[in-house]
């Protein structure tokens, strides 16, 4: 069964976890970018459109929950603009 190639963002401060997940998803044919912390994830998510985001909850600089809140807020702001 062939699946659609997705644009995916992986946000994890653990280099090994991020690398393993990114490689697994790449082997499935997906386009994957990685972020080392929540601030970087927010920056990437507001610059590019992703089909899916994997977010670690506990990261330095900005945790996953706060990062998701900022991403959702920025998406809501873009939707309000004509």
PDB file of N, CA, C and O in Angstrom:
ATOM      1  N   UNK A   1       0.843  -1.183   0.000  1.00  0.00           N
ATOM      2  CA  UNK A   1       0.000   0.000   0.000  1.00  0.00           C
ATOM      3  C   UNK A   1       0.886   1.243   0.000  1.00  0.00           C
ATOM      4  O   UNK A   1       1.729   1.422   0.856  1.00  0.00           O
ATOM      5  N   UNK A   2       0.695   2.092  -0.975  1.00  0.00           N
ATOM      6  CA  UNK A   2       1.470   3.323  -1.117  1.00  0.00           C
ATOM      7  C   UNK A   2       0.791   4.442  -0.349  1.00  0.00           C
ATOM      8  O   UNK A   2      -0.403   4.651  -0.460  1.00  0.00           O
ATOM      9  N   UNK A   3       1.579   5.163   0.456  1.00  0.00           N
ATOM     10  CA  UNK A   3       1.029   6.288   1.210  1.00  0.00           C
ATOM     11  C   UNK A   3       1.531   7.589   0.609  1.00  0.00           C
ATOM     12  O   UNK A   3       2.547   7.631  -0.080  1.00  0.00           O
ATOM     13  N   UNK A   4       0.823   8.657   0.895  1.00  0.00           N
ATOM     14  CA  UNK A   4       1.222   9.983   0.447  1.00  0.00           C
ATOM     15  C   UNK A   4       2.502  10.385   1.179  1.00  0.00           C
ATOM     16  O   UNK A   4       2.650  10.153   2.364  1.00  0.00           O
ATOM     17  N   UNK A   5       3.428  10.963   0.441  1.00  0.00           N
ATOM     18  CA  UNK A   5       4.639  11.483   1.078  1.00  0.00           C
ATOM     19  C   UNK A   5       4.276  12.755   1.824  1.00  0.00           C
ATOM     20  O   UNK A   5       3.744  13.694   1.254  1.00  0.00           O
ATOM     21  N   UNK A   6       4.578  12.762   3.101  1.00  0.00           N
ATOM     22  CA  UNK A   6       4.205  13.875   3.962  1.00  0.00           C
ATOM     23  C   UNK A   6       5.400  14.773   4.255  1.00  0.00           C
ATOM     24  O   UNK A   6       6.540  14.329   4.230  1.00  0.00           O
ATOM     25  N   UNK A   7       5.104  16.028   4.568  1.00  0.00           N
ATOM     26  CA  UNK A   7       6.091  16.982   5.077  1.00  0.00           C
ATOM     27  C   UNK A   7       5.977  16.924   6.596  1.00  0.00           C
ATOM     28  O   UNK A   7       4.926  17.243   7.155  1.00  0.00           O
ATOM     29  N   UNK A   8       7.053  16.493   7.270  1.00  0.00           N
ATOM     30  CA  UNK A   8       6.994  16.242   8.712  1.00  0.00           C
ATOM     31  C   UNK A   8       8.103  17.000   9.424  1.00  0.00           C
ATOM     32  O   UNK A   8       9.246  17.033   8.970  1.00  0.00           O
ATOM     33  N   UNK A   9       7.763  17.576  10.575  1.00  0.00           N
ATOM     34  CA  UNK A   9       8.727  18.244  11.443  1.00  0.00           C
ATOM     35  C   UNK A   9       8.882  17.418  12.714  1.00  0.00           C
ATOM     36  O   UNK A   9       7.889  17.033  13.330  1.00  0.00           O
ATOM     37  N   UNK A  10      10.136  17.132  13.090  1.00  0.00           N
ATOM     38  CA  UNK A  10      10.448  16.408  14.320  1.00  0.00           C
ATOM     39  C   UNK A  10      11.136  17.388  15.267  1.00  0.00           C
ATOM     40  O   UNK A  10      12.198  17.913  14.947  1.00  0.00           O
ATOM     41  N   UNK A  11      10.541  17.633  16.429  1.00  0.00           N
ATOM     42  CA  UNK A  11      11.134  18.524  17.421  1.00  0.00           C
ATOM     43  C   UNK A  11      11.514  17.700  18.641  1.00  0.00           C
ATOM     44  O   UNK A  11      10.647  17.192  19.353  1.00  0.00           O
ATOM     45  N   UNK A  12      12.820  17.537  18.858  1.00  0.00           N
ATOM     46  CA  UNK A  12      13.318  16.751  19.991  1.00  0.00           C
ATOM     47  C   UNK A  12      14.732  17.208  20.310  1.00  0.00           C
ATOM     48  O   UNK A  12      15.565  17.319  19.411  1.00  0.00           O
ATOM     49  N   UNK A  13      15.004  17.478  21.585  1.00  0.00           N
ATOM     50  CA  UNK A  13      16.338  17.926  21.979  1.00  0.00           C
ATOM     51  C   UNK A  13      17.336  16.777  22.060  1.00  0.00           C
ATOM     52  O   UNK A  13      18.536  17.006  22.095  1.00  0.00           O
ATOM     53  N   UNK A  14      16.852  15.534  22.044  1.00  0.00           N
ATOM     54  CA  UNK A  14      17.738  14.380  22.067  1.00  0.00           C
ATOM     55  C   UNK A  14      18.144  14.052  20.631  1.00  0.00           C
ATOM     56  O   UNK A  14      17.307  13.633  19.818  1.00  0.00           O
ATOM     57  N   UNK A  15      19.423  14.249  20.330  1.00  0.00           N
ATOM     58  CA  UNK A  15      19.915  14.062  18.958  1.00  0.00           C
ATOM     59  C   UNK A  15      19.648  12.661  18.423  1.00  0.00           C
ATOM     60  O   UNK A  15      19.289  12.494  17.256  1.00  0.00           O
ATOM     61  N   UNK A  16      19.835  11.653  19.256  1.00  0.00           N
ATOM     62  CA  UNK A  16      19.654  10.268  18.807  1.00  0.00           C
ATOM     63  C   UNK A  16      18.189   9.991  18.496  1.00  0.00           C
ATOM     64  O   UNK A  16      17.865   9.425  17.442  1.00  0.00           O
ATOM     65  N   UNK A  17      17.296  10.387  19.394  1.00  0.00           N
ATOM     66  CA  UNK A  17      15.859  10.184  19.140  1.00  0.00           C
ATOM     67  C   UNK A  17      15.419  10.883  17.856  1.00  0.00           C
ATOM     68  O   UNK A  17      14.681  10.312  17.044  1.00  0.00           O
ATOM     69  N   UNK A  18      15.854  12.128  17.697  1.00  0.00           N
ATOM     70  CA  UNK A  18      15.475  12.901  16.513  1.00  0.00           C
ATOM     71  C   UNK A  18      16.008  12.238  15.245  1.00  0.00           C
ATOM     72  O   UNK A  18      15.269  12.062  14.272  1.00  0.00           O
ATOM     73  N   UNK A  19      17.267  11.814  15.277  1.00  0.00           N
ATOM     74  CA  UNK A  19      17.883  11.180  14.114  1.00  0.00           C
ATOM     75  C   UNK A  19      17.174   9.876  13.733  1.00  0.00           C
ATOM     76  O   UNK A  19      16.868   9.647  12.563  1.00  0.00           O
ATOM     77  N   UNK A  20      16.921   9.017  14.729  1.00  0.00           N
ATOM     78  CA  UNK A  20      16.291   7.721  14.452  1.00  0.00           C
ATOM     79  C   UNK A  20      14.914   7.916  13.826  1.00  0.00           C
ATOM     80  O   UNK A  20      14.589   7.296  12.807  1.00  0.00           O
ATOM     81  N   UNK A  21      14.097   8.784  14.416  1.00  0.00           N
ATOM     82  CA  UNK A  21      12.757   9.008  13.877  1.00  0.00           C
ATOM     83  C   UNK A  21      12.812   9.633  12.487  1.00  0.00           C
ATOM     84  O   UNK A  21      12.058   9.237  11.583  1.00  0.00           O
ATOM     85  N   UNK A  22      13.721  10.580  12.291  1.00  0.00           N
ATOM     86  CA  UNK A  22      13.843  11.206  10.975  1.00  0.00           C
ATOM     87  C   UNK A  22      14.227  10.179   9.912  1.00  0.00           C
ATOM     88  O   UNK A  22      13.653  10.171   8.817  1.00  0.00           O
ATOM     89  N   UNK A  23      15.172   9.317  10.228  1.00  0.00           N
ATOM     90  CA  UNK A  23      15.606   8.305   9.258  1.00  0.00           C
ATOM     91  C   UNK A  23      14.506   7.291   8.973  1.00  0.00           C
ATOM     92  O   UNK A  23      14.328   6.878   7.822  1.00  0.00           O
ATOM     93  N   UNK A  24      13.777   6.883   9.987  1.00  0.00           N
ATOM     94  CA  UNK A  24      12.667   5.947   9.769  1.00  0.00           C
ATOM     95  C   UNK A  24      11.632   6.547   8.820  1.00  0.00           C
ATOM     96  O   UNK A  24      11.152   5.874   7.901  1.00  0.00           O
ATOM     97  N   UNK A  25      11.305   7.804   9.045  1.00  0.00           N
ATOM     98  CA  UNK A  25      10.299   8.459   8.205  1.00  0.00           C
ATOM     99  C   UNK A  25      10.819   8.722   6.797  1.00  0.00           C
ATOM    100  O   UNK A  25      10.067   8.612   5.820  1.00  0.00           O
ATOM    101  N   UNK A  26      12.093   9.055   6.672  1.00  0.00           N
ATOM    102  CA  UNK A  26      12.684   9.254   5.333  1.00  0.00           C
ATOM    103  C   UNK A  26      12.644   7.964   4.525  1.00  0.00           C
ATOM    104  O   UNK A  26      12.377   7.979   3.324  1.00  0.00           O
ATOM    105  N   UNK A  27      12.934   6.850   5.180  1.00  0.00           N
ATOM    106  CA  UNK A  27      12.910   5.554   4.489  1.00  0.00           C
ATOM    107  C   UNK A  27      11.512   5.205   4.000  1.00  0.00           C
ATOM    108  O   UNK A  27      11.354   4.443   3.050  1.00  0.00           O
ATOM    109  N   UNK A  28      10.508   5.778   4.628  1.00  0.00           N
ATOM    110  CA  UNK A  28       9.128   5.578   4.180  1.00  0.00           C
ATOM    111  C   UNK A  28       8.750   6.560   3.072  1.00  0.00           C
ATOM    112  O   UNK A  28       7.621   6.546   2.586  1.00  0.00           O
ATOM    113  N   UNK A  29       9.674   7.445   2.709  1.00  0.00           N
ATOM    114  CA  UNK A  29       9.451   8.361   1.598  1.00  0.00           C
ATOM    115  C   UNK A  29       8.993   9.753   1.981  1.00  0.00           C
ATOM    116  O   UNK A  29       8.654  10.550   1.106  1.00  0.00           O
ATOM    117  N   UNK A  30       8.986  10.060   3.265  1.00  0.00           N
ATOM    118  CA  UNK A  30       8.522  11.371   3.700  1.00  0.00           C
ATOM    119  C   UNK A  30       9.654  12.395   3.694  1.00  0.00           C
ATOM    120  O   UNK A  30      10.820  12.038   3.816  1.00  0.00           O
ATOM    121  N   UNK A  31       9.293  13.664   3.559  1.00  0.00           N
ATOM    122  CA  UNK A  31      10.253  14.767   3.664  1.00  0.00           C
ATOM    123  C   UNK A  31      10.252  15.223   5.110  1.00  0.00           C
ATOM    124  O   UNK A  31       9.200  15.579   5.650  1.00  0.00           O
ATOM    125  N   UNK A  32      11.428  15.210   5.741  1.00  0.00           N
ATOM    126  CA  UNK A  32      11.496  15.441   7.184  1.00  0.00           C
ATOM    127  C   UNK A  32      12.509  16.533   7.503  1.00  0.00           C
ATOM    128  O   UNK A  32      13.596  16.568   6.934  1.00  0.00           O
ATOM    129  N   UNK A  33      12.121  17.427   8.431  1.00  0.00           N
ATOM    130  CA  UNK A  33      13.042  18.420   8.984  1.00  0.00           C
ATOM    131  C   UNK A  33      13.083  18.225  10.486  1.00  0.00           C
ATOM    132  O   UNK A  33      12.112  17.764  11.086  1.00  0.00           O
ATOM    133  N   UNK A  34      14.203  18.618  11.102  1.00  0.00           N
ATOM    134  CA  UNK A  34      14.352  18.463  12.538  1.00  0.00           C
ATOM    135  C   UNK A  34      14.595  19.786  13.234  1.00  0.00           C
ATOM    136  O   UNK A  34      15.195  20.697  12.661  1.00  0.00           O
ATOM    137  N   UNK A  35      14.115  19.873  14.468  1.00  0.00           N
ATOM    138  CA  UNK A  35      14.342  21.038  15.321  1.00  0.00           C
ATOM    139  C   UNK A  35      14.910  20.541  16.648  1.00  0.00           C
ATOM    140  O   UNK A  35      14.446  19.535  17.186  1.00  0.00           O
ATOM    141  N   UNK A  36      15.909  21.274  17.174  1.00  0.00           N
ATOM    142  CA  UNK A  36      16.576  20.854  18.411  1.00  0.00           C
ATOM    143  C   UNK A  36      15.880  21.336  19.673  1.00  0.00           C
ATOM    144  O   UNK A  36      16.202  20.879  20.764  1.00  0.00           O
ATOM    145  N   UNK A  37      14.951  22.276  19.539  1.00  0.00           N
ATOM    146  CA  UNK A  37      14.231  22.786  20.701  1.00  0.00           C
ATOM    147  C   UNK A  37      12.937  23.455  20.238  1.00  0.00           C
ATOM    148  O   UNK A  37      12.708  23.643  19.037  1.00  0.00           O
ATOM    149  N   UNK A  38      12.107  23.808  21.208  1.00  0.00           N
ATOM    150  CA  UNK A  38      10.799  24.365  20.895  1.00  0.00           C
ATOM    151  C   UNK A  38      10.822  25.658  20.111  1.00  0.00           C
ATOM    152  O   UNK A  38      10.002  25.870  19.224  1.00  0.00           O
ATOM    153  N   UNK A  39      11.773  26.534  20.424  1.00  0.00           N
ATOM    154  CA  UNK A  39      11.852  27.812  19.686  1.00  0.00           C
ATOM    155  C   UNK A  39      12.118  27.567  18.205  1.00  0.00           C
ATOM    156  O   UNK A  39      11.534  28.216  17.337  1.00  0.00           O
ATOM    157  N   UNK A  40      13.017  26.636  17.924  1.00  0.00           N
ATOM    158  CA  UNK A  40      13.318  26.309  16.528  1.00  0.00           C
ATOM    159  C   UNK A  40      12.099  25.675  15.854  1.00  0.00           C
ATOM    160  O   UNK A  40      11.810  25.969  14.685  1.00  0.00           O
ATOM    161  N   UNK A  41      11.374  24.847  16.579  1.00  0.00           N
ATOM    162  CA  UNK A  41      10.167  24.224  16.029  1.00  0.00           C
ATOM    163  C   UNK A  41       9.122  25.275  15.671  1.00  0.00           C
ATOM    164  O   UNK A  41       8.507  25.209  14.603  1.00  0.00           O
ATOM    165  N   UNK A  42       8.930  26.241  16.548  1.00  0.00           N
ATOM    166  CA  UNK A  42       7.965  27.318  16.280  1.00  0.00           C
ATOM    167  C   UNK A  42       8.393  28.101  15.046  1.00  0.00           C
ATOM    168  O   UNK A  42       7.580  28.392  14.165  1.00  0.00           O
ATOM    169  N   UNK A  43       9.676  28.420  14.962  1.00  0.00           N
ATOM    170  CA  UNK A  43      10.182  29.172  13.817  1.00  0.00           C
ATOM    171  C   UNK A  43       9.942  28.402  12.516  1.00  0.00           C
ATOM    172  O   UNK A  43       9.426  28.967  11.548  1.00  0.00           O
ATOM    173  N   UNK A  44      10.280  27.127  12.496  1.00  0.00           N
ATOM    174  CA  UNK A  44      10.095  26.323  11.280  1.00  0.00           C
ATOM    175  C   UNK A  44       8.609  26.153  10.942  1.00  0.00           C
ATOM    176  O   UNK A  44       8.221  26.249   9.782  1.00  0.00           O
ATOM    177  N   UNK A  45       7.795  25.917  11.958  1.00  0.00           N
ATOM    178  CA  UNK A  45       6.370  25.684  11.729  1.00  0.00           C
ATOM    179  C   UNK A  45       5.650  26.931  11.236  1.00  0.00           C
ATOM    180  O   UNK A  45       4.618  26.826  10.573  1.00  0.00           O
ATOM    181  N   UNK A  46       6.174  28.107  11.561  1.00  0.00           N
ATOM    182  CA  UNK A  46       5.539  29.329  11.073  1.00  0.00           C
ATOM    183  C   UNK A  46       6.068  29.745   9.704  1.00  0.00           C
ATOM    184  O   UNK A  46       5.447  30.539   9.018  1.00  0.00           O
ATOM    185  N   UNK A  47       7.222  29.187   9.306  1.00  0.00           N
ATOM    186  CA  UNK A  47       7.793  29.493   7.990  1.00  0.00           C
ATOM    187  C   UNK A  47       7.329  28.527   6.910  1.00  0.00           C
ATOM    188  O   UNK A  47       7.231  28.894   5.745  1.00  0.00           O
ATOM    189  N   UNK A  48       7.095  27.272   7.296  1.00  0.00           N
ATOM    190  CA  UNK A  48       6.744  26.222   6.341  1.00  0.00           C
ATOM    191  C   UNK A  48       5.458  25.531   6.779  1.00  0.00           C
ATOM    192  O   UNK A  48       5.103  25.554   7.943  1.00  0.00           O
ATOM    193  N   UNK A  49       4.808  24.890   5.825  1.00  0.00           N
ATOM    194  CA  UNK A  49       3.592  24.140   6.125  1.00  0.00           C
ATOM    195  C   UNK A  49       3.931  22.660   6.258  1.00  0.00           C
ATOM    196  O   UNK A  49       4.526  22.074   5.349  1.00  0.00           O
ATOM    197  N   UNK A  50       3.585  22.069   7.390  1.00  0.00           N
ATOM    198  CA  UNK A  50       3.850  20.652   7.639  1.00  0.00           C
ATOM    199  C   UNK A  50       2.540  19.893   7.740  1.00  0.00           C
ATOM    200  O   UNK A  50       1.549  20.407   8.256  1.00  0.00           O
ATOM    201  N   UNK A  51       2.558  18.653   7.268  1.00  0.00           N
ATOM    202  CA  UNK A  51       1.397  17.779   7.394  1.00  0.00           C
ATOM    203  C   UNK A  51       1.302  17.209   8.807  1.00  0.00           C
ATOM    204  O   UNK A  51       0.211  16.904   9.285  1.00  0.00           O
ATOM    205  N   UNK A  52       2.472  17.079   9.459  1.00  0.00           N
ATOM    206  CA  UNK A  52       2.510  16.468  10.782  1.00  0.00           C
ATOM    207  C   UNK A  52       3.721  16.998  11.546  1.00  0.00           C
ATOM    208  O   UNK A  52       4.768  17.248  10.949  1.00  0.00           O
ATOM    209  N   UNK A  53       3.549  17.163  12.855  1.00  0.00           N
ATOM    210  CA  UNK A  53       4.661  17.584  13.713  1.00  0.00           C
ATOM    211  C   UNK A  53       4.740  16.629  14.904  1.00  0.00           C
ATOM    212  O   UNK A  53       3.746  16.427  15.605  1.00  0.00           O
ATOM    213  N   UNK A  54       5.925  16.023  15.100  1.00  0.00           N
ATOM    214  CA  UNK A  54       6.196  15.235  16.301  1.00  0.00           C
ATOM    215  C   UNK A  54       6.918  16.169  17.264  1.00  0.00           C
ATOM    216  O   UNK A  54       7.970  16.703  16.938  1.00  0.00           O
ATOM    217  N   UNK A  55       6.368  16.344  18.467  1.00  0.00           N
ATOM    218  CA  UNK A  55       6.899  17.325  19.409  1.00  0.00           C
ATOM    219  C   UNK A  55       7.229  16.667  20.743  1.00  0.00           C
ATOM    220  O   UNK A  55       6.346  16.099  21.396  1.00  0.00           O
ATOM    221  N   UNK A  56       8.494  16.746  21.152  1.00  0.00           N
ATOM    222  CA  UNK A  56       8.898  16.324  22.492  1.00  0.00           C
ATOM    223  C   UNK A  56       8.299  17.318  23.479  1.00  0.00           C
ATOM    224  O   UNK A  56       8.261  18.517  23.217  1.00  0.00           O
ATOM    225  N   UNK A  57       7.823  16.834  24.617  1.00  0.00           N
ATOM    226  CA  UNK A  57       7.195  17.733  25.579  1.00  0.00           C
ATOM    227  C   UNK A  57       8.201  18.513  26.403  1.00  0.00           C
ATOM    228  O   UNK A  57       7.971  19.672  26.731  1.00  0.00           O
ATOM    229  N   UNK A  58       9.326  17.887  26.760  1.00  0.00           N
ATOM    230  CA  UNK A  58      10.315  18.536  27.625  1.00  0.00           C
ATOM    231  C   UNK A  58      11.575  18.845  26.826  1.00  0.00           C
ATOM    232  O   UNK A  58      12.368  17.947  26.521  1.00  0.00           O
ATOM    233  N   UNK A  59      11.739  20.127  26.515  1.00  0.00           N
ATOM    234  CA  UNK A  59      12.917  20.580  25.774  1.00  0.00           C
ATOM    235  C   UNK A  59      13.412  21.878  26.389  1.00  0.00           C
ATOM    236  O   UNK A  59      12.633  22.617  26.991  1.00  0.00           O
ATOM    237  N   UNK A  60      14.708  22.162  26.213  1.00  0.00           N
ATOM    238  CA  UNK A  60      15.229  23.444  26.712  1.00  0.00           C
ATOM    239  C   UNK A  60      14.705  24.616  25.880  1.00  0.00           C
ATOM    240  O   UNK A  60      14.241  24.424  24.767  1.00  0.00           O
ATOM    241  N   UNK A  61      14.798  25.777  26.449  1.00  0.00           N
ATOM    242  CA  UNK A  61      14.392  27.044  25.822  1.00  0.00           C
ATOM    243  C   UNK A  61      12.887  27.206  25.712  1.00  0.00           C
ATOM    244  O   UNK A  61      12.356  28.235  26.064  1.00  0.00           O
ATOM    245  N   UNK A  62      12.197  26.193  25.194  1.00  0.00           N
ATOM    246  CA  UNK A  62      10.742  26.256  25.071  1.00  0.00           C
ATOM    247  C   UNK A  62      10.228  24.820  24.995  1.00  0.00           C
ATOM    248  O   UNK A  62      10.614  24.061  24.108  1.00  0.00           O
ATOM    249  N   UNK A  63       9.389  24.439  25.941  1.00  0.00           N
ATOM    250  CA  UNK A  63       8.850  23.085  25.979  1.00  0.00           C
ATOM    251  C   UNK A  63       7.855  22.832  24.859  1.00  0.00           C
ATOM    252  O   UNK A  63       7.356  23.756  24.208  1.00  0.00           O
ATOM    253  N   UNK A  64       7.543  21.570  24.650  1.00  0.00           N
ATOM    254  CA  UNK A  64       6.651  21.176  23.568  1.00  0.00           C
ATOM    255  C   UNK A  64       5.248  21.728  23.676  1.00  0.00           C
ATOM    256  O   UNK A  64       4.660  22.154  22.684  1.00  0.00           O
ATOM    257  N   UNK A  65       4.708  21.743  24.873  1.00  0.00           N
ATOM    258  CA  UNK A  65       3.340  22.252  25.042  1.00  0.00           C
ATOM    259  C   UNK A  65       3.273  23.739  24.704  1.00  0.00           C
ATOM    260  O   UNK A  65       2.386  24.181  23.969  1.00  0.00           O
ATOM    261  N   UNK A  66       4.237  24.495  25.209  1.00  0.00           N
ATOM    262  CA  UNK A  66       4.273  25.930  24.910  1.00  0.00           C
ATOM    263  C   UNK A  66       4.515  26.169  23.423  1.00  0.00           C
ATOM    264  O   UNK A  66       3.921  27.077  22.827  1.00  0.00           O
ATOM    265  N   UNK A  67       5.370  25.352  22.817  1.00  0.00           N
ATOM    266  CA  UNK A  67       5.650  25.493  21.379  1.00  0.00           C
ATOM    267  C   UNK A  67       4.381  25.242  20.562  1.00  0.00           C
ATOM    268  O   UNK A  67       4.076  25.992  19.631  1.00  0.00           O
ATOM    269  N   UNK A  68       3.632  24.200  20.916  1.00  0.00           N
ATOM    270  CA  UNK A  68       2.388  23.906  20.197  1.00  0.00           C
ATOM    271  C   UNK A  68       1.394  25.051  20.360  1.00  0.00           C
ATOM    272  O   UNK A  68       0.718  25.436  19.399  1.00  0.00           O
ATOM    273  N   UNK A  69       1.313  25.612  21.553  1.00  0.00           N
ATOM    274  CA  UNK A  69       0.405  26.744  21.764  1.00  0.00           C
ATOM    275  C   UNK A  69       0.779  27.922  20.866  1.00  0.00           C
ATOM    276  O   UNK A  69      -0.094  28.564  20.275  1.00  0.00           O
ATOM    277  N   UNK A  70       2.079  28.196  20.755  1.00  0.00           N
ATOM    278  CA  UNK A  70       2.523  29.300  19.892  1.00  0.00           C
ATOM    279  C   UNK A  70       2.256  29.003  18.428  1.00  0.00           C
ATOM    280  O   UNK A  70       1.850  29.889  17.665  1.00  0.00           O
ATOM    281  N   UNK A  71       2.476  27.756  18.020  1.00  0.00           N
ATOM    282  CA  UNK A  71       2.222  27.375  16.618  1.00  0.00           C
ATOM    283  C   UNK A  71       0.737  27.522  16.307  1.00  0.00           C
ATOM    284  O   UNK A  71       0.360  28.108  15.288  1.00  0.00           O
ATOM    285  N   UNK A  72      -0.108  27.005  17.182  1.00  0.00           N
ATOM    286  CA  UNK A  72      -1.558  27.119  16.965  1.00  0.00           C
ATOM    287  C   UNK A  72      -2.004  28.574  16.926  1.00  0.00           C
ATOM    288  O   UNK A  72      -2.843  28.960  16.119  1.00  0.00           O
ATOM    289  N   UNK A  73      -1.435  29.385  17.796  1.00  0.00           N
ATOM    290  CA  UNK A  73      -1.773  30.802  17.832  1.00  0.00           C
ATOM    291  C   UNK A  73      -1.379  31.476  16.521  1.00  0.00           C
ATOM    292  O   UNK A  73      -2.141  32.279  15.979  1.00  0.00           O
ATOM    293  N   UNK A  74      -0.200  31.159  16.018  1.00  0.00           N
ATOM    294  CA  UNK A  74       0.247  31.792  14.768  1.00  0.00           C
ATOM    295  C   UNK A  74      -0.583  31.317  13.590  1.00  0.00           C
ATOM    296  O   UNK A  74      -0.880  32.092  12.691  1.00  0.00           O
ATOM    297  N   UNK A  75      -1.012  30.067  13.599  1.00  0.00           N
ATOM    298  CA  UNK A  75      -1.876  29.560  12.528  1.00  0.00           C
ATOM    299  C   UNK A  75      -3.218  30.272  12.577  1.00  0.00           C
ATOM    300  O   UNK A  75      -3.754  30.681  11.560  1.00  0.00           O
ATOM    301  N   UNK A  76      -3.757  30.452  13.767  1.00  0.00           N
ATOM    302  CA  UNK A  76      -5.032  31.158  13.919  1.00  0.00           C
ATOM    303  C   UNK A  76      -4.931  32.587  13.413  1.00  0.00           C
ATOM    304  O   UNK A  76      -5.839  33.098  12.776  1.00  0.00           O
ATOM    305  N   UNK A  77      -3.804  33.254  13.687  1.00  0.00           N
ATOM    306  CA  UNK A  77      -3.602  34.628  13.224  1.00  0.00           C
ATOM    307  C   UNK A  77      -3.550  34.684  11.700  1.00  0.00           C
ATOM    308  O   UNK A  77      -4.106  35.586  11.095  1.00  0.00           O
ATOM    309  N   UNK A  78      -2.890  33.705  11.065  1.00  0.00           N
ATOM    310  CA  UNK A  78      -2.812  33.684   9.596  1.00  0.00           C
ATOM    311  C   UNK A  78      -4.176  33.446   8.979  1.00  0.00           C
ATOM    312  O   UNK A  78      -4.500  33.997   7.936  1.00  0.00           O
ATOM    313  N   UNK A  79      -4.996  32.615   9.621  1.00  0.00           N
ATOM    314  CA  UNK A  79      -6.325  32.338   9.097  1.00  0.00           C
ATOM    315  C   UNK A  79      -7.239  33.552   9.193  1.00  0.00           C
ATOM    316  O   UNK A  79      -8.145  33.708   8.403  1.00  0.00           O
ATOM    317  N   UNK A  80      -6.988  34.437  10.166  1.00  0.00           N
ATOM    318  CA  UNK A  80      -7.818  35.628  10.340  1.00  0.00           C
ATOM    319  C   UNK A  80      -7.520  36.688   9.293  1.00  0.00           C
ATOM    320  O   UNK A  80      -8.354  37.510   8.987  1.00  0.00           O
ATOM    321  N   UNK A  81      -6.296  36.658   8.739  1.00  0.00           N
ATOM    322  CA  UNK A  81      -5.914  37.677   7.760  1.00  0.00           C
ATOM    323  C   UNK A  81      -6.552  37.372   6.420  1.00  0.00           C
ATOM    324  O   UNK A  81      -6.598  36.224   5.984  1.00  0.00           O
ATOM    325  N   UNK A  82      -7.054  38.416   5.707  1.00  0.00           N
ATOM    326  CA  UNK A  82      -7.687  38.191   4.396  1.00  0.00           C
ATOM    327  C   UNK A  82      -6.668  37.820   3.335  1.00  0.00           C
ATOM    328  O   UNK A  82      -5.543  38.017   3.396  1.00  0.00           O
TER     329      UNK A  82
END
